[in-house]
Short mmCIF file of C-alpha atoms in Angstrom, two decimals:
data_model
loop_
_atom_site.label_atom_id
_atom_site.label_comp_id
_atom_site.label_asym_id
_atom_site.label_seq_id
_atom_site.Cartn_x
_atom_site.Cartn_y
_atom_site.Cartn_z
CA UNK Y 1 117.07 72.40 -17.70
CA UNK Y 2 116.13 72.93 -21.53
CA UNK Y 3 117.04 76.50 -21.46
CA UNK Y 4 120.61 75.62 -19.48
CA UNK Y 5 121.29 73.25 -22.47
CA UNK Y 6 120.09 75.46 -24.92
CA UNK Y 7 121.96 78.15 -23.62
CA UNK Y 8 124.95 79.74 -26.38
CA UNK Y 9 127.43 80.04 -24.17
CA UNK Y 10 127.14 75.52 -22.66
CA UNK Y 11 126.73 75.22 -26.46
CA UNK Y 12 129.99 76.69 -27.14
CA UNK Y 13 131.51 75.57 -24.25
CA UNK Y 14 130.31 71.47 -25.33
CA UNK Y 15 131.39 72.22 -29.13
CA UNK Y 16 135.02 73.38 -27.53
CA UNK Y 17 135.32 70.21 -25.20
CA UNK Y 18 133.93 67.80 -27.67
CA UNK Y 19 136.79 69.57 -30.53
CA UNK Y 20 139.70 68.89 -27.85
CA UNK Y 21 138.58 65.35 -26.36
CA UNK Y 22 138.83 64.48 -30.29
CA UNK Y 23 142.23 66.22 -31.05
CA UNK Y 24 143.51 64.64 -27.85
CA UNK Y 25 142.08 60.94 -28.76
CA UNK Y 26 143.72 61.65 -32.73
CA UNK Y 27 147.41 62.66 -30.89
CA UNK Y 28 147.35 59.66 -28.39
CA UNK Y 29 147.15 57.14 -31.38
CA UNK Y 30 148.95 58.51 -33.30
CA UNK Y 31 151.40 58.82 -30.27
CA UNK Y 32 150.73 55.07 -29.49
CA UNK Y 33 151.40 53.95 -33.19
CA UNK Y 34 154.47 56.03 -33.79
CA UNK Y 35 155.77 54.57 -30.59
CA UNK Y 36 154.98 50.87 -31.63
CA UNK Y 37 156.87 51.77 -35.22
CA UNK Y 38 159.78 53.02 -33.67
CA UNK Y 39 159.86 49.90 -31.03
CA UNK Y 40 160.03 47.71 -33.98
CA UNK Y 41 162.39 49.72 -35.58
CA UNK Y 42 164.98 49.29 -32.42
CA UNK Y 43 164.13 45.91 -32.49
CA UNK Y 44 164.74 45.02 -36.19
CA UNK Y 45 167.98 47.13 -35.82
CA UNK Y 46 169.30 45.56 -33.19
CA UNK Y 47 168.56 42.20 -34.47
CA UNK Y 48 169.52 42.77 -38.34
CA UNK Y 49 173.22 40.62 -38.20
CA UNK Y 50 170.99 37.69 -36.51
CA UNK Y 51 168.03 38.18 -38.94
CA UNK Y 52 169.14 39.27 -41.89
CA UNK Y 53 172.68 39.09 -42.87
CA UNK Y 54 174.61 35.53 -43.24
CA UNK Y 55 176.39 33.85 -40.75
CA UNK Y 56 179.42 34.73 -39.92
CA UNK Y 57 179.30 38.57 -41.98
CA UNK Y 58 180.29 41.74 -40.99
CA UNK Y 59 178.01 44.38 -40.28
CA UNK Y 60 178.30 47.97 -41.46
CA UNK Y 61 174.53 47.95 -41.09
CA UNK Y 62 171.90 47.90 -43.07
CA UNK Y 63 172.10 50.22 -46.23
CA UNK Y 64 174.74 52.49 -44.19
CA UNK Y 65 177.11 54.15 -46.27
CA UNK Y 66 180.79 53.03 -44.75
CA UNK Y 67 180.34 55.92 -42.06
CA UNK Y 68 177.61 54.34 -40.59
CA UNK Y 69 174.92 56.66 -40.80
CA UNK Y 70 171.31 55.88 -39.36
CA UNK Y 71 169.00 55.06 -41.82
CA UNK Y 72 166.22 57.37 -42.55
CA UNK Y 73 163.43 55.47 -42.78
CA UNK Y 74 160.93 53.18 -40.10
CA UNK Y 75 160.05 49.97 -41.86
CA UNK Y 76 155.99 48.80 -41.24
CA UNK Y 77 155.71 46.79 -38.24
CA UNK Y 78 152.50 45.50 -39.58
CA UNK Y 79 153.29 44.38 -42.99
CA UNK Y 80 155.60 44.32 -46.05
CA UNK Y 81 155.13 45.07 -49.38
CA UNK Y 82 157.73 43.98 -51.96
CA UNK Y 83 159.54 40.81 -53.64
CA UNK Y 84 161.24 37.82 -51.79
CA UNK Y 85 165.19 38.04 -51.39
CA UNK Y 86 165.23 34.68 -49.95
CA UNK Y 87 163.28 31.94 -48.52
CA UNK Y 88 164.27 29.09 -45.33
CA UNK Y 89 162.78 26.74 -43.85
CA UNK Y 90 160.01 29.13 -42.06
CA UNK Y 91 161.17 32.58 -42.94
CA UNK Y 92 161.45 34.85 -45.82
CA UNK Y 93 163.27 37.77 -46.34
CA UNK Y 94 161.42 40.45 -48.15
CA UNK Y 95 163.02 43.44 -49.35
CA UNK Y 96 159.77 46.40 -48.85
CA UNK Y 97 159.43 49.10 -51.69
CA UNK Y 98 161.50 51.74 -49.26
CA UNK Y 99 164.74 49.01 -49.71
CA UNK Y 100 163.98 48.30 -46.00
CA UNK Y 101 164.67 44.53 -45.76
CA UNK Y 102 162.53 42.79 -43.22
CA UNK Y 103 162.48 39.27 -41.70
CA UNK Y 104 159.00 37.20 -41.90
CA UNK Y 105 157.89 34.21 -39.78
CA UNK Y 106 155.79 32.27 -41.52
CA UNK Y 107 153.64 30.45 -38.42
CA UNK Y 108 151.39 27.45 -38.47
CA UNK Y 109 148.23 30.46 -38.46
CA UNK Y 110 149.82 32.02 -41.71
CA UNK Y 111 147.65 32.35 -44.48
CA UNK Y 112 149.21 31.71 -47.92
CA UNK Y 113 147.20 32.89 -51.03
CA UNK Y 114 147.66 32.86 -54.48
CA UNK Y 115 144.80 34.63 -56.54
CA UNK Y 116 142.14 32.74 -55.95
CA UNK Y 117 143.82 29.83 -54.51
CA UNK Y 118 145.85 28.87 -51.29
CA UNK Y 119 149.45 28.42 -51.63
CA UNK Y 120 152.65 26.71 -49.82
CA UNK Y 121 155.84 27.40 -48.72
CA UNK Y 122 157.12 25.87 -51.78
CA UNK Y 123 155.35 28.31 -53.96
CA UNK Y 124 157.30 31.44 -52.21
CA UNK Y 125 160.22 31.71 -54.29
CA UNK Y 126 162.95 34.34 -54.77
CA UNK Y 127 162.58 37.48 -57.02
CA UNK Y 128 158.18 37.21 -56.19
CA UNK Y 129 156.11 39.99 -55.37
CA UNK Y 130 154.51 39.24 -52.58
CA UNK Y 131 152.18 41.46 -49.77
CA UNK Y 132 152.18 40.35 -46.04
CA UNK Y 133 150.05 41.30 -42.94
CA UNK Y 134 151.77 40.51 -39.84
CA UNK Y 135 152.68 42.04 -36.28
CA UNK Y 136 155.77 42.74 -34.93
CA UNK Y 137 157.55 40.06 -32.78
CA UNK Y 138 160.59 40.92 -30.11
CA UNK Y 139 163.35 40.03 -32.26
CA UNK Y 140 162.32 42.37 -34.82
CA UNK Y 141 161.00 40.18 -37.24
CA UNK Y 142 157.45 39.85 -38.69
CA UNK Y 143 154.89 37.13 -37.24
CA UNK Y 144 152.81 36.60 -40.46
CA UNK Y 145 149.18 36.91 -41.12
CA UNK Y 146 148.57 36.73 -44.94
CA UNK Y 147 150.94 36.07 -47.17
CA UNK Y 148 149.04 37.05 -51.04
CA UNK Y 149 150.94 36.59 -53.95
CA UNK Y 150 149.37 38.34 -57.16
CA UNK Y 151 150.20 36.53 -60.48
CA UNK Y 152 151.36 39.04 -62.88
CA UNK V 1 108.66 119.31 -16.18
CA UNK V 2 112.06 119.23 -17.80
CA UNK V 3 114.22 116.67 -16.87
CA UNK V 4 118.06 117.97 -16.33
CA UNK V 5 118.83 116.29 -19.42
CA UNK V 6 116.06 118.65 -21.70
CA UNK V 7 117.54 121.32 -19.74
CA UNK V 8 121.39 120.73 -20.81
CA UNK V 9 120.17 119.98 -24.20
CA UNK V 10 118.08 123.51 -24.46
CA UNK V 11 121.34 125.24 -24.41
CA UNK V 12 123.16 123.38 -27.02
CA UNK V 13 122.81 124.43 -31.13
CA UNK V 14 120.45 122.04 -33.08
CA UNK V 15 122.57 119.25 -33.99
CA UNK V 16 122.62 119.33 -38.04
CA UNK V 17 123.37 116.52 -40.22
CA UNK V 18 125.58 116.54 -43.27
CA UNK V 19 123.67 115.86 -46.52
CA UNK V 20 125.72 113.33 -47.88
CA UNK V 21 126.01 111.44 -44.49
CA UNK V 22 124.68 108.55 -45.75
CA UNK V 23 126.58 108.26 -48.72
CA UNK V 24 129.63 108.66 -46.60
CA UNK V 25 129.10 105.86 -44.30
CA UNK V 26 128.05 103.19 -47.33
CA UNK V 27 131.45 104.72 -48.89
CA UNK V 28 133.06 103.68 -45.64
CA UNK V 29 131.38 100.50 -45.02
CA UNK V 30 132.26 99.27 -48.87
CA UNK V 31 135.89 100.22 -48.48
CA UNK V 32 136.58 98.60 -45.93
CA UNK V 33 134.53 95.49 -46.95
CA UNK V 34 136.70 95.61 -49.99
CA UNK V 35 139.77 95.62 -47.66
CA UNK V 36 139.02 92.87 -45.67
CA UNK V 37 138.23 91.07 -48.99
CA UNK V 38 141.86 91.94 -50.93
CA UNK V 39 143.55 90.99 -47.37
CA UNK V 40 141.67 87.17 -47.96
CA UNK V 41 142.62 87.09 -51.47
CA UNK V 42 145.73 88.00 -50.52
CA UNK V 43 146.51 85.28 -47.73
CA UNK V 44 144.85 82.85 -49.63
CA UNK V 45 146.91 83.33 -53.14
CA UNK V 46 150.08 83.65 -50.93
CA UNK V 47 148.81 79.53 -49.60
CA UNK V 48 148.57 78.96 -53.27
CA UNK V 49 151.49 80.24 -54.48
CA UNK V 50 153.83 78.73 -51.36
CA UNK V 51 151.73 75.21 -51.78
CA UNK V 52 152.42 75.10 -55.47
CA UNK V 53 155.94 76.55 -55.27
CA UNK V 54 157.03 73.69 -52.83
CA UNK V 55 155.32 71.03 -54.96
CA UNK V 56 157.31 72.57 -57.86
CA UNK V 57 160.44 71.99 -56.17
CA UNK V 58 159.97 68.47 -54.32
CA UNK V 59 158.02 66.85 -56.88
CA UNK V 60 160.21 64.13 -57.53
CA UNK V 61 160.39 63.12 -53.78
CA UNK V 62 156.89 63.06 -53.53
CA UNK V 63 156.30 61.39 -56.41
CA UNK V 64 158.56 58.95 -55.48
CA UNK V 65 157.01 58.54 -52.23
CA UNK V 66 153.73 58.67 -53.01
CA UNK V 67 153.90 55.67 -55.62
CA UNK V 68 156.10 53.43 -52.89
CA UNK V 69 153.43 54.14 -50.05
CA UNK V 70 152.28 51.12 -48.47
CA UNK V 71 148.83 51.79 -47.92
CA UNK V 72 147.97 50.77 -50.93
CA UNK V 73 148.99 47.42 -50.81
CA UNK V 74 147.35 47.44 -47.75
CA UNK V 75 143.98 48.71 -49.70
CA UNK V 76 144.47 46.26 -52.23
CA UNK V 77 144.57 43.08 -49.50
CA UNK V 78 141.36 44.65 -47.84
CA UNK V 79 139.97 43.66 -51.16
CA UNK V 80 141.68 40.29 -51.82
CA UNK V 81 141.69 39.31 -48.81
CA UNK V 82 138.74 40.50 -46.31
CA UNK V 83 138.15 37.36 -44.34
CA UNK V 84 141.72 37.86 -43.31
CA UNK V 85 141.60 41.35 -42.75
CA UNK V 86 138.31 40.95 -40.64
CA UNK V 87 140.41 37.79 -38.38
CA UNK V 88 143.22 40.50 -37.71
CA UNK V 89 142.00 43.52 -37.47
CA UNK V 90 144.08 44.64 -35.25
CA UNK V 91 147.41 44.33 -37.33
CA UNK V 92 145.37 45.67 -40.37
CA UNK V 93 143.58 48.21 -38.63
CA UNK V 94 147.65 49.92 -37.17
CA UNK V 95 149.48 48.82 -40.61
CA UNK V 96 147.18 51.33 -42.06
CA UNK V 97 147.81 53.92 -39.86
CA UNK V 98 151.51 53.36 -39.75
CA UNK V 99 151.52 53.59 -43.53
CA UNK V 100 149.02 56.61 -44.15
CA UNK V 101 150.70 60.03 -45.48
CA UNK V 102 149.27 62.32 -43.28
CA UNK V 103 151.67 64.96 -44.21
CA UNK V 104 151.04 64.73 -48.05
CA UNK V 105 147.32 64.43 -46.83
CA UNK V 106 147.43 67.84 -44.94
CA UNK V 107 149.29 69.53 -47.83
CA UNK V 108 146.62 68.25 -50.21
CA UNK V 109 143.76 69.48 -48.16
CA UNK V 110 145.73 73.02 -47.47
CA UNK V 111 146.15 73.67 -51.00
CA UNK V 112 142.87 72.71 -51.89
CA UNK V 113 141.68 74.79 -49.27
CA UNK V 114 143.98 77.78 -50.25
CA UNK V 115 142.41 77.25 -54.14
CA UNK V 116 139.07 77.10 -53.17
CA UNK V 117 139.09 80.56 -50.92
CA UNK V 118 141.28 82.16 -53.45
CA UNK V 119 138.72 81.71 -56.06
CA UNK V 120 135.76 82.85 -54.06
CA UNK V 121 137.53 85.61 -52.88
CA UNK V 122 138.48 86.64 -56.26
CA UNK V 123 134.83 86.13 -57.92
CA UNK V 124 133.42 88.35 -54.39
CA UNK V 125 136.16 91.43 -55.02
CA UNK V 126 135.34 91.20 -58.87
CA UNK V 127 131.35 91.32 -57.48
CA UNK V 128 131.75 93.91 -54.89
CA UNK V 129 134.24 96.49 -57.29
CA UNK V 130 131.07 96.38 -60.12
CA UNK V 131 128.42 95.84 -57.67
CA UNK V 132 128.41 97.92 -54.69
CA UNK V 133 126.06 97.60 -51.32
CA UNK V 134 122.82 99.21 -51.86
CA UNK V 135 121.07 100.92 -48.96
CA UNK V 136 117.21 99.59 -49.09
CA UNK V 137 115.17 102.65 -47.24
CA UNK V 138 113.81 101.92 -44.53
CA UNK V 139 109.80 102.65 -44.35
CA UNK V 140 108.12 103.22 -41.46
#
């Protein structure tokens, strides 16, 4: 049985199975995240006039020129990086460093940090830098984790 | 008693060798050692060259890219932040691999790649042109 194993041509053959079983793992999740992104994608597009834009406006879209081209970009379904637009009563609005604009939920399990400190709703304020860690919900909108506000 | 083979071979001339036989082969052996090292240089530079050349001309969008890329806030909250990270890590775990440039990832590694061999393949022609193989003798 030693020999068998030691044996160049099982060696070879295990190095060549072992190579593809990893390739094949690496394309499935990237497979499985890509299709996760794009989910969220259809959802937040399909859901922008009721999350994002005010009541009762028209919707071109969101960033479409007037010929309503698709936008090029998938905004994070796991998080946001960029400053407030707007805050309510449990959402914010957070415009991402791509200029994709995303809806955030902020939930009774959402963390709020400041530096060092733990924060409020009060302290989330329009024009702040702010990170968030969330997951995607079926409206389209972000369920939030962490919501960390650095102090410039 | 002869074998047929010793008595085919009786009739045939005493094979001779040429006196620079030897010489001949190395010659051989060393050109086409130096082939098969100007045909790696070569792919290698032309990796360079098309690598750099495409930098050249997108490095605006890249740059512009690379500094909006969200896996770095991401890195920064697994350092703020770990407790939370840890709780959901899950969420944190597929933000970063939503958010990772693999593509600016591969061409970093290719050109580095393409670099690195183009080097060594330079510094083994420039070795083998003033350094040729030497045949050791062989003593029995």
């Amino acid at each position: 049985m030693p020999q068998f194993i030691h044996s160049r041509i099982i060696i070879i053959a295990l190095a060549t199975l072992a190579t593809l079983a990893i390739l094949a793992g690496v394309f499935q999740l990237g497979v499985s995240v890509g299709e996760r992104k794009s989910r969220h994608f259809t959802r937040w597009f399909e859901n922008y006039d009721r999350n994002l834009m005010p009541p009762g406006s028209r919707r071109p879209g969101p960033n479409m020129p007037p010929g309503g081209m698709p936008m090029p970009m998938l905004p994070n379904a796991h998080g946001v990086f960029g400053k407030i637009l707007s805050v309510s009563d449990n959402s914010l609005i957070i415009q991402g460093k791509d200029n994709v604009e995303q809806n955030v939920i902020i939930t009774s399990s959402t963390a709020i940090r400041i530096d060092r400190g733990v924060g409020t709703i009060q302290d989330l304020k329009p024009e702040t830098e702010v990170s968030v860690l969330g997951a995607p919900n079926e409206q389209g909108q972000i369920q939030a984790r962490l919501i960390r506000l650095f102090n410039k | 008693m002869e074998t047929l083979e010793q008595k085919i071979l009786a009739h045939l001339p005493e094979p001779k060798m040429p006196a620079d036989l030897g010489n001949r082969i190395m010659a051989r052996v060393e050109r086409s050692r130096l082939r098969a090292l100007y045909l790696r240089l070569a792919l290698s530079s032309a990796g360079c060259v098309a690598g750099f050349a495409y930098l050249g001309a997108e490095w605006r969008a890249l740059w512009s890219a690379a500094s909006q890329l969200p896996i770095f806030g991401f890195l920064r909250l697994a350092f703020s932040d770990p407790d939370i990270m840890f709780a959901n890590f899950q969420e944190y775990f597929l933000g970063l691999i939503e958010s990772t440039p693999f593509g600016l990832i591969a061409l970093g590694f290719g050109l580095t790649f393409c670099l690195i061999c183009a080097v060594e393949f330079l510094s083994a022609a420039r070795r083998a042109r003033h350094a040729p193989l030497i045949i050791h003798p062989v003593i029995s």
